[in-house]
Tab-separated table of C-alpha atoms in Angstrom:
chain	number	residue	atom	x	y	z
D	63	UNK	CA	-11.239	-7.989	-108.477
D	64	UNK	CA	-8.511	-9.206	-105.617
D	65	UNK	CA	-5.503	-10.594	-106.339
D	66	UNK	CA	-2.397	-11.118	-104.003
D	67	UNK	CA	1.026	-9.386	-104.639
D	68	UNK	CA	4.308	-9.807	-102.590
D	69	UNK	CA	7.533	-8.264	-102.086
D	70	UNK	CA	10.994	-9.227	-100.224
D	71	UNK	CA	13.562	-7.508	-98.178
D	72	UNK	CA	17.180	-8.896	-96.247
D	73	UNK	CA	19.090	-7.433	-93.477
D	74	UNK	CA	21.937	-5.483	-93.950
D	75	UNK	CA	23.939	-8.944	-92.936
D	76	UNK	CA	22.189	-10.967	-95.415
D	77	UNK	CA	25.723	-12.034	-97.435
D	78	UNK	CA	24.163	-10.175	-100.381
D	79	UNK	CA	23.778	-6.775	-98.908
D	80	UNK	CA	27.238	-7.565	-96.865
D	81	UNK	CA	28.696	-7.531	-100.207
D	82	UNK	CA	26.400	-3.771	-101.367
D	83	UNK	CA	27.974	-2.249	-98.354
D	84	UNK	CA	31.484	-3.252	-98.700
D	85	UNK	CA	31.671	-1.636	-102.351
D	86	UNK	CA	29.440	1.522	-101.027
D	87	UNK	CA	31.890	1.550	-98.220
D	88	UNK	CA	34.492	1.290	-101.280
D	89	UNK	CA	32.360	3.977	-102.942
D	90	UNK	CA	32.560	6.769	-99.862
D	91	UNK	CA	35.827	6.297	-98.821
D	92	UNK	CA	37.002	7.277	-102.396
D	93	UNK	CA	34.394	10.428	-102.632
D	94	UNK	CA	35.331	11.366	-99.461
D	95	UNK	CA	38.802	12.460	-100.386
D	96	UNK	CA	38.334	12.487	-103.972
D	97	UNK	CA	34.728	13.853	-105.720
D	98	UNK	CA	35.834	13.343	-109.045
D	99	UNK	CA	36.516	9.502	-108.200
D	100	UNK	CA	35.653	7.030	-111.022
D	101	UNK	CA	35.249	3.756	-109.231
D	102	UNK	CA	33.561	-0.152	-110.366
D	103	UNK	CA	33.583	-2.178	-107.435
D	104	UNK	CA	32.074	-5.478	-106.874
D	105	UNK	CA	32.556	-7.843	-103.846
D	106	UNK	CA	32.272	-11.463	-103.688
D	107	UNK	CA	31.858	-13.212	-100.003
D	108	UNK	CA	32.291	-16.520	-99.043
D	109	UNK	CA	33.517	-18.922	-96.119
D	110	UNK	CA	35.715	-16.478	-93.967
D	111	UNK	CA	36.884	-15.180	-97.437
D	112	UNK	CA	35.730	-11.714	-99.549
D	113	UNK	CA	37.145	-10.786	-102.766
D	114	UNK	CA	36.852	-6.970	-103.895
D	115	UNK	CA	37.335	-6.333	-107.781
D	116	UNK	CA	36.456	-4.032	-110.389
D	117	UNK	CA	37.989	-0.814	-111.409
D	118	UNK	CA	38.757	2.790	-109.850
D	119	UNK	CA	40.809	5.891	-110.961
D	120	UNK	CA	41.463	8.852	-108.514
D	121	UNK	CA	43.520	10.435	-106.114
D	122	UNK	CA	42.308	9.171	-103.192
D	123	UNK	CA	44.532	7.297	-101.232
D	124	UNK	CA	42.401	4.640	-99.536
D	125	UNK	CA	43.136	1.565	-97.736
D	126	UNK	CA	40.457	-0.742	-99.347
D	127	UNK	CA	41.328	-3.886	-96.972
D	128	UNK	CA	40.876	-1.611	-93.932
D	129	UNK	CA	37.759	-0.329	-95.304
D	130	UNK	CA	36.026	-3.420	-95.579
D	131	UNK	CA	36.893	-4.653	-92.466
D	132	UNK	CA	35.118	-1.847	-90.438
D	133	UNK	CA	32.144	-2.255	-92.618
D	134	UNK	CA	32.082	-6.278	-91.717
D	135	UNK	CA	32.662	-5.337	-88.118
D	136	UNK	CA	29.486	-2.585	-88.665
D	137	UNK	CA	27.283	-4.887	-90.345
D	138	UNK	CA	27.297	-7.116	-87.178
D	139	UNK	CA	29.971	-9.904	-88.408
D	140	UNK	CA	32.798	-10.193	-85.316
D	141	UNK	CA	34.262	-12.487	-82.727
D	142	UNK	CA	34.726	-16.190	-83.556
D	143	UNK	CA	31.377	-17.201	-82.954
D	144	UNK	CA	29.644	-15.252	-86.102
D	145	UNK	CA	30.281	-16.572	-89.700
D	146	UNK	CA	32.653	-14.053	-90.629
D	147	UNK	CA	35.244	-12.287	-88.289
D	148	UNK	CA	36.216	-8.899	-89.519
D	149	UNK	CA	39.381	-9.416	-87.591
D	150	UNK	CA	40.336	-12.473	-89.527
D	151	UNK	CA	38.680	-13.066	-92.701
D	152	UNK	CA	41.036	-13.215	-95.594
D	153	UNK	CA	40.236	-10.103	-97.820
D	154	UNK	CA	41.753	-10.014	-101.414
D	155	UNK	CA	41.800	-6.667	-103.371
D	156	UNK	CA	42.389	-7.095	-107.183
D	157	UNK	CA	41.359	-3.702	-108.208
D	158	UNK	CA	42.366	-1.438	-111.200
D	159	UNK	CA	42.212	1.624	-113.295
D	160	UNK	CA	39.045	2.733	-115.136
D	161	UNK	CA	39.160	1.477	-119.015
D	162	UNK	CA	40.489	4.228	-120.959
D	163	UNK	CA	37.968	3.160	-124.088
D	164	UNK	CA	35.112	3.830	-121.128
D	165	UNK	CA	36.790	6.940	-119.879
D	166	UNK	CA	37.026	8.432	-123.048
D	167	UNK	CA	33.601	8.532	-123.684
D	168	UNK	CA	32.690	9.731	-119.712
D	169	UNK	CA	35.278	12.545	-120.010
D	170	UNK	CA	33.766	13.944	-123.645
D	171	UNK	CA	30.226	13.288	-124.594
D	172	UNK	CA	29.596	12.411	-128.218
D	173	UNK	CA	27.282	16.459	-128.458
D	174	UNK	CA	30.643	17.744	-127.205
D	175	UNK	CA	32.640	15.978	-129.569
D	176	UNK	CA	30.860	16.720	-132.629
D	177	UNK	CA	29.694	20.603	-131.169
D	178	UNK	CA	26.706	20.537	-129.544
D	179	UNK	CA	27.159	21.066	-126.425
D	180	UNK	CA	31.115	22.353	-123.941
D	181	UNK	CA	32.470	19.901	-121.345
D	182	UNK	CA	29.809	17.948	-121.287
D	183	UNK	CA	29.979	14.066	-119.910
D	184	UNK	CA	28.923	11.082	-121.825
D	185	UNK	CA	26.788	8.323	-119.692
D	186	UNK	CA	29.337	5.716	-118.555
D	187	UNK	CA	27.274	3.112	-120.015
D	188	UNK	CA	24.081	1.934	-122.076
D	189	UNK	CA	21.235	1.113	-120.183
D	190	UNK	CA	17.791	1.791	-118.889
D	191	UNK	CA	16.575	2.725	-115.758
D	192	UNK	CA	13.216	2.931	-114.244
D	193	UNK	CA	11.297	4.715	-111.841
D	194	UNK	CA	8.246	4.847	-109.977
D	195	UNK	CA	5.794	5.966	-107.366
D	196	UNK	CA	2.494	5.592	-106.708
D	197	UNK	CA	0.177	6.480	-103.651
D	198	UNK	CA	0.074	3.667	-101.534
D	199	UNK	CA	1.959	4.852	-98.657
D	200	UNK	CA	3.076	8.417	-97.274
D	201	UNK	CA	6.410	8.015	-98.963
D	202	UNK	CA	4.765	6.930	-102.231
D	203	UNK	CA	6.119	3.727	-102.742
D	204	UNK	CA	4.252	0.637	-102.921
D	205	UNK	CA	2.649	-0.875	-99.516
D	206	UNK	CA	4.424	-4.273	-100.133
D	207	UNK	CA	7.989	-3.402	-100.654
D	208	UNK	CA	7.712	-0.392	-97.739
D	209	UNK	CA	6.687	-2.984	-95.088
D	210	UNK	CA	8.963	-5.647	-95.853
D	211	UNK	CA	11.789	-2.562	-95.805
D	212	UNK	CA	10.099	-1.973	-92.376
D	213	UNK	CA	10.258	-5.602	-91.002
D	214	UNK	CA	13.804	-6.309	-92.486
D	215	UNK	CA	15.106	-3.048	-90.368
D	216	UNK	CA	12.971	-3.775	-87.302
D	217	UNK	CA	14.871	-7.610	-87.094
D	218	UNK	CA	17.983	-5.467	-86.970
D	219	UNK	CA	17.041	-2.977	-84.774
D	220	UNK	CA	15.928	-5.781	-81.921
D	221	UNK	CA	19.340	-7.717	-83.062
D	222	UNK	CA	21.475	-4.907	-82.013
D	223	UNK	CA	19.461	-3.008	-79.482
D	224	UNK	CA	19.308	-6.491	-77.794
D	225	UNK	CA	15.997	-6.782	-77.438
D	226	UNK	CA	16.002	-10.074	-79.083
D	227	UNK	CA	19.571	-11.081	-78.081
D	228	UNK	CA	20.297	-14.254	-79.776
D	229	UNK	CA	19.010	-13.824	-83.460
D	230	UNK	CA	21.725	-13.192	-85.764
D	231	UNK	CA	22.534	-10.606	-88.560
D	232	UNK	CA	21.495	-12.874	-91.505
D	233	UNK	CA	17.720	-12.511	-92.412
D	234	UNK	CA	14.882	-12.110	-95.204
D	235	UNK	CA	10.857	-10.831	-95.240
D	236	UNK	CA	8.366	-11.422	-97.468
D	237	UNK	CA	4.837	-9.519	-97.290
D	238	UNK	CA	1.822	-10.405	-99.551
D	239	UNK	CA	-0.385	-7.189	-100.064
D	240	UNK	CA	-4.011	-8.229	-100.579
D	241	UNK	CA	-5.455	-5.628	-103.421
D	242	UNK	CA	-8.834	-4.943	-104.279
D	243	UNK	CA	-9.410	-2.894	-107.715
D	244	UNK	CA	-6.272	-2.164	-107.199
D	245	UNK	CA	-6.008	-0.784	-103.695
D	246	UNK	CA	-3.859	-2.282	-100.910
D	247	UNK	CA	-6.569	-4.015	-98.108
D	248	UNK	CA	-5.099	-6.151	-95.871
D	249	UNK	CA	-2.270	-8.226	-95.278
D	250	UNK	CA	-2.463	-12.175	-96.674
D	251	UNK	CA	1.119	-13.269	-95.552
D	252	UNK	CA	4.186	-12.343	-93.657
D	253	UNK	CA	7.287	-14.447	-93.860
D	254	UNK	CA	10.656	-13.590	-91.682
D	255	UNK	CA	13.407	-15.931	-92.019
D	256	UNK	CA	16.074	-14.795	-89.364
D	257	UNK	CA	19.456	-16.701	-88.260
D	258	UNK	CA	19.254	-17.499	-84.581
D	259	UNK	CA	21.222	-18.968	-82.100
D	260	UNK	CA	21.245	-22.609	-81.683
D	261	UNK	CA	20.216	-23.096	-78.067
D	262	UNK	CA	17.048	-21.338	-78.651
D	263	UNK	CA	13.391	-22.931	-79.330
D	264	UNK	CA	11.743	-22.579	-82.294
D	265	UNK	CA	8.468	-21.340	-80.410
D	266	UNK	CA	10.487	-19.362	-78.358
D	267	UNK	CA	11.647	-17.315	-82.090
D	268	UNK	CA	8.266	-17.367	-83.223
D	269	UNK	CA	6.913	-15.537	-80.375
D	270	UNK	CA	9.397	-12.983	-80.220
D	271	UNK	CA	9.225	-12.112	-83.742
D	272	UNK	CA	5.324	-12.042	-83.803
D	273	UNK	CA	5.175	-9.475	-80.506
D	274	UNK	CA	8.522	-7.474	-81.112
D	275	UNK	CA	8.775	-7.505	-84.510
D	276	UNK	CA	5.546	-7.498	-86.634
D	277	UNK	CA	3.335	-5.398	-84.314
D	278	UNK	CA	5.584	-3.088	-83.834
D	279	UNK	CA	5.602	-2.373	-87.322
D	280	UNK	CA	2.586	-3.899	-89.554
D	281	UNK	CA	-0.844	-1.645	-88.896
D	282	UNK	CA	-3.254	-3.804	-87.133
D	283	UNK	CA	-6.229	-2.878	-89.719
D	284	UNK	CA	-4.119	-4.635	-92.270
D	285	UNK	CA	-4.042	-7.720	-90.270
D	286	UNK	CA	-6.885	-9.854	-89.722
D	287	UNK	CA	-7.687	-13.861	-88.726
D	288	UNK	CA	-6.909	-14.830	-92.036
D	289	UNK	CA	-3.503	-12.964	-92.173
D	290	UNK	CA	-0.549	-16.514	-92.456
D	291	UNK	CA	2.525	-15.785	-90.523
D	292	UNK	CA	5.680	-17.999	-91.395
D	293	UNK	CA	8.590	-17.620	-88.903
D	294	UNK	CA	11.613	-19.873	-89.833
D	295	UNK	CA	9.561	-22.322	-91.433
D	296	UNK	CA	12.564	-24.441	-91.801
D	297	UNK	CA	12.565	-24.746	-88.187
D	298	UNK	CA	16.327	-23.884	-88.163
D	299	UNK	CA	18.611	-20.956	-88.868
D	300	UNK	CA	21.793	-21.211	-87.130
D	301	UNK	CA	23.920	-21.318	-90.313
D	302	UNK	CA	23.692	-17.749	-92.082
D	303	UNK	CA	26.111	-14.896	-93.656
D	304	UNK	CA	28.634	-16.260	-95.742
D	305	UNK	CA	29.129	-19.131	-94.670
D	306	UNK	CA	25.630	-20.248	-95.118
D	307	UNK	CA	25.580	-18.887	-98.567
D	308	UNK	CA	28.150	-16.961	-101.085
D	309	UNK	CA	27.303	-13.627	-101.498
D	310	UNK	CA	27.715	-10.940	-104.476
D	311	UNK	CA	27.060	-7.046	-104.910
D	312	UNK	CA	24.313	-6.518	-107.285
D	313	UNK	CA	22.226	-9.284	-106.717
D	314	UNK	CA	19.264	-7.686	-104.781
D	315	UNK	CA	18.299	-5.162	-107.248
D	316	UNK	CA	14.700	-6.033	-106.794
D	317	UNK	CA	14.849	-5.454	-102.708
D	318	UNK	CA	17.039	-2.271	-103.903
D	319	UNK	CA	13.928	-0.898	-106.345
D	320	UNK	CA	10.008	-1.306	-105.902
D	321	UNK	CA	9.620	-4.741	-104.881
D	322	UNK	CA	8.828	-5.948	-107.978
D	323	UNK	CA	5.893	-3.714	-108.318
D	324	UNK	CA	7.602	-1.913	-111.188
D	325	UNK	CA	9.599	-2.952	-114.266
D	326	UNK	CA	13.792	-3.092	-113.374
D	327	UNK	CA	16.604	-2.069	-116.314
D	328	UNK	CA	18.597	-4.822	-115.196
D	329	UNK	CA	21.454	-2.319	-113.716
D	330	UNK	CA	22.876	-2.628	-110.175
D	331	UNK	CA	23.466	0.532	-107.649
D	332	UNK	CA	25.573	-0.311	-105.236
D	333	UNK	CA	29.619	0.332	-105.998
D	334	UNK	CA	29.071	2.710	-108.591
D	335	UNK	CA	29.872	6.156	-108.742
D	336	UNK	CA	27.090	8.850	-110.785
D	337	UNK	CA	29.060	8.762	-114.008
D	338	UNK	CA	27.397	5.301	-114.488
D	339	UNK	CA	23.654	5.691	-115.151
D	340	UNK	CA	22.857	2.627	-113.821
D	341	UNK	CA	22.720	4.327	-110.373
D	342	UNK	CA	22.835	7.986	-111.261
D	343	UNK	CA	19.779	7.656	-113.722
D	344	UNK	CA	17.529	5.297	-111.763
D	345	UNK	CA	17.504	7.822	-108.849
D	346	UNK	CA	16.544	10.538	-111.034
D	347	UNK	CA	13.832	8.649	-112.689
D	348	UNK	CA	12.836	8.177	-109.000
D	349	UNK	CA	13.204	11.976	-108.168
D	350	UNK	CA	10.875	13.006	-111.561
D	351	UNK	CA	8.045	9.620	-110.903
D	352	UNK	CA	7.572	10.567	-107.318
D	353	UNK	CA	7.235	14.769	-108.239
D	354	UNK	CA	4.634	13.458	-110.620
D	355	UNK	CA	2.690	11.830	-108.213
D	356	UNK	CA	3.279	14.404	-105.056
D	357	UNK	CA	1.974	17.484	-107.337
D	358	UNK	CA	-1.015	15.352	-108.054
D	359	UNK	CA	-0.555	14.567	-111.952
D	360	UNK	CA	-1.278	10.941	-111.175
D	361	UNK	CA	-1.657	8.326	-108.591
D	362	UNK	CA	0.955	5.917	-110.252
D	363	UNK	CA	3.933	6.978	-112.469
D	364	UNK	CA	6.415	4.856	-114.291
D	365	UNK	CA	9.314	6.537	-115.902
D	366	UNK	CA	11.312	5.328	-118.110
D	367	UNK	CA	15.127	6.508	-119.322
D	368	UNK	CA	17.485	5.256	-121.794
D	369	UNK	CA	21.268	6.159	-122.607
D	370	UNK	CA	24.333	5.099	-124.978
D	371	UNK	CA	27.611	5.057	-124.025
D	372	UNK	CA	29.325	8.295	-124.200
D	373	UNK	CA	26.343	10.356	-124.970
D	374	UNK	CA	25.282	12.843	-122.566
D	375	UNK	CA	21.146	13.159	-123.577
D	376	UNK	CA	18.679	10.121	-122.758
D	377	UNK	CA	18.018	8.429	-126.122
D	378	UNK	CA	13.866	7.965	-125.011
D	379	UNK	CA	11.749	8.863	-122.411
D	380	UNK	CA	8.621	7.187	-121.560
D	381	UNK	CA	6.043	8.037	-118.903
D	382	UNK	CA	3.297	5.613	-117.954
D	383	UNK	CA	0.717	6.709	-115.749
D	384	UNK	CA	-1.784	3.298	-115.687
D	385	UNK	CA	-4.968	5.346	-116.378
D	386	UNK	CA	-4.605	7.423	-112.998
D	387	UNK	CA	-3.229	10.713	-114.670
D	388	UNK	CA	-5.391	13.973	-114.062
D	389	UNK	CA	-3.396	15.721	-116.948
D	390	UNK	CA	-2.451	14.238	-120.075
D	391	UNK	CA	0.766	12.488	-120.201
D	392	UNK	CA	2.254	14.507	-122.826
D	393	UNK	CA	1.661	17.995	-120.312
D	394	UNK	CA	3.454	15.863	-117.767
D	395	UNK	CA	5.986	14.617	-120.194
D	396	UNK	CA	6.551	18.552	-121.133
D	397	UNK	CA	6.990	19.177	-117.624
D	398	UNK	CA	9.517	16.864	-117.149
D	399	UNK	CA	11.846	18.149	-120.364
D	400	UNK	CA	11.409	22.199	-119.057
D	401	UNK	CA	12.215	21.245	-115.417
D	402	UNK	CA	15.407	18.778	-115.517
D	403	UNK	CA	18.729	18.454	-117.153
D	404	UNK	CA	18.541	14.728	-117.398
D	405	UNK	CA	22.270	14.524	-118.772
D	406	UNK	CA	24.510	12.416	-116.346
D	407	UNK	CA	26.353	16.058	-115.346
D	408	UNK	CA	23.040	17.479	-114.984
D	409	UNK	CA	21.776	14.863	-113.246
D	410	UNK	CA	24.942	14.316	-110.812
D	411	UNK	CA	24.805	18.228	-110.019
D	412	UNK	CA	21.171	18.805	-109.651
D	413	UNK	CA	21.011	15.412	-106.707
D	414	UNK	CA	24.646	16.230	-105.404
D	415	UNK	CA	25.360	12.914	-106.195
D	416	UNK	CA	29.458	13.303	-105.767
D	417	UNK	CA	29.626	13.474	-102.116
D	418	UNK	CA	30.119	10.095	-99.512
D	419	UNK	CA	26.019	9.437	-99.314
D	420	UNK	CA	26.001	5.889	-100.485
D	421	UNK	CA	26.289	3.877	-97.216
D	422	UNK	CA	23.344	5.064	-96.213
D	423	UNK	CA	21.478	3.591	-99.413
D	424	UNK	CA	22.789	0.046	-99.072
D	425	UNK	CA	20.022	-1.473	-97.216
D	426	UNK	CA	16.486	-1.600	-96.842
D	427	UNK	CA	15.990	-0.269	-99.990
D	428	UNK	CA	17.342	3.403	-102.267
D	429	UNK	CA	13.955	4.605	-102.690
D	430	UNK	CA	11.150	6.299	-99.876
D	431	UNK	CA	13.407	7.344	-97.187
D	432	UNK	CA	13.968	10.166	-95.651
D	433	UNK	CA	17.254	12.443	-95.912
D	434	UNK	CA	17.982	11.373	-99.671
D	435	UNK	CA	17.968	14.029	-102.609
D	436	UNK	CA	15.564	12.235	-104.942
D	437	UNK	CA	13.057	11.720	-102.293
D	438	UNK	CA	12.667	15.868	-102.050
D	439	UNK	CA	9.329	16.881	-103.029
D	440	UNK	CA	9.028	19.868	-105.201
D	441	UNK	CA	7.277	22.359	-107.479
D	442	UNK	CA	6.647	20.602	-110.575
């Protein structure tokens, strides 16, 4: 049987992702003078203004307005012909302390509390996180999610190498995997939306981004006569970043994950220290799916964790392997309990999670790149 899946990815100056890496920015300028930083934040951007909210405790002493600034001016946003000037933007900070209801329950699990377990933390929230790998690809991700990741960094890569000078940072991919009985085959449909400049021809864009963009990074077996390419089929992208549209951390959780390829808690990573388990947890459950697929238990593994608020031990665990296990999924599920402490401490030490990593996450995707903790393969 064949049927068609897809997956999207932006640019790091999609207003979305601006937004991700001005609270990771946040994030690691906190850690990096303060590991035991609690911090919340969220960023809102819009028309030549950004808002950063949410709440942080530490004792770090951080300019937050100078901080997201430089990450503007990094993303690509600067000079009075882009949509947003890092230079002059209005930047409002309404930022306080953590809750002292949430930190209570962060500081002193409910097992410590009630004597099962010494100075052990309680997961800063409910929730439930997912991960997943499967065999697609050489990381182990899924083919449609890793090439649009691909294509996404490629339009940024020409953009500020200047090998296609007058696109912009603003842009989104979409690839449509063609599967056969479940296998990845070819390649039905590429779309690449990228802001541009407005003195430049649509055919002109289209060429570009055909030679310098997708066959430098889409294998040619996957592409065929068939294969529909749609480059800015608006036929105009001049007007991007904020001031095209309002952007928001938290809102590409899909292009942060698998694509769509696997089931999402609903929890956003970027902004968030470990404590919460919305980040913490959903790179673990990344760490253990992709270990269960590397050591050959299975060619596709979905994990599954859930937590309560100021309890330190997962309230359920589920494993589903689609058929493709070698082992039964109870012996992998036994694995799983004997290898990891899947507490939020145990999880935060075990990944190193409280050191100033998190810019690198923001964009094109937190999961099957190199140089990140959860992506090491090990013994399992």
């Amino acid at each position: 049987m064949r049927k068609l899946f897809t997956s999207e990815s932006v640019t790091e100056g999609h207003p979305d992702k601006l937004c991700d890496y001005i609270s990771d920015s946040v994030l690691d300028s906190f850690f990096a003078e303060d590991e035991n930083s609690r911090v919340a934040c969220e960023t809102v951007a819009g028309k030549g203004v950004v808002f950063i909210t949410g709440e942080i405790s530490s004792n770090a002493n951080v300019d937050i307005e100078k901080v997201a600034r430089n990450a503007i001016k990094e993303v690509g946003y600067f000079g009075e012909n882009y949509d947003i000037d890092y230079n002059t933007c209005k930047i409002v900070v309404n930022v306080s302390k953590q809750s002292p209801d949430i930190a209570q329950g962060v500081d002193n699990s409910l097992e410590d509390k009630e004597g099962e377990a010494v100075n052990s933390e309680g997961a800063g929230d409910q929730g439930l996180m997912f991960g997943f790998a499967c065999d697609e690809t050489e990381e182990l991700m899924p083919l449609p999610i890793s090439l649009a990741h691909k294509l996404s960094k490629k339009l940024t890569d020409v953009r500020k190498e200047g090998i296609i000078d007058y696109i912009g940072a603003d842009g989104k991919v979409q690839v449509t995997v063609e599967y056969e009985d479940s296998n990845p085959v070819r390649i039905d449909t590429i779309v690449v939306s990228v802001q541009h400049r407005e003195d430049v021809s649509l055919d002109q864009l289209k060429r570009d981004i055909k030679e310098k963009v997708i066959k430098e990074v889409v294998p040619p077996e996957l592409l065929d006569d068939n294969t529909r390419f749609f480059i800015n089929p608006t036929g105009r992208f001049v007007i991007g970043g904020p001031l095209g549209d309002s952007g928001l951390t938290g809102r590409k959780i899909i292009v942060d994950t698998y694509g769509g390829y696997s089931r999402h808690g609903g929890g956003a990573f970027s902004g968030k220290d470990p404590t919460k388990v919305d980040r913490s947890a959903a790179y673990m459950a990344r760490h253990v799916a992709k270990n269960v697929v590397a050591n050959g238990y299975a060619k596709r593994c979905e994990i599954q964790f859930a937590y309560s608020i100021g309890v330190a031990k997962p309230v359920s665990i589920y494993i589903d392997t689609f058929g493709t296990n070698s082992i039964p999924e109870s012996e992998i599920l036994d694995k799983i309990n004997k290898k990891f402490d899947l507490t939020p401490r145990g999880i935060i030490n075990y990944l190193e999670l409280r050191k100033p990593i998190y810019r690198k996450t923001t964009n094109y995707g937190h999961f099957g790149r190199e140089g990140l903790p959860w992506e090491e393969v090990i013994e399992l």
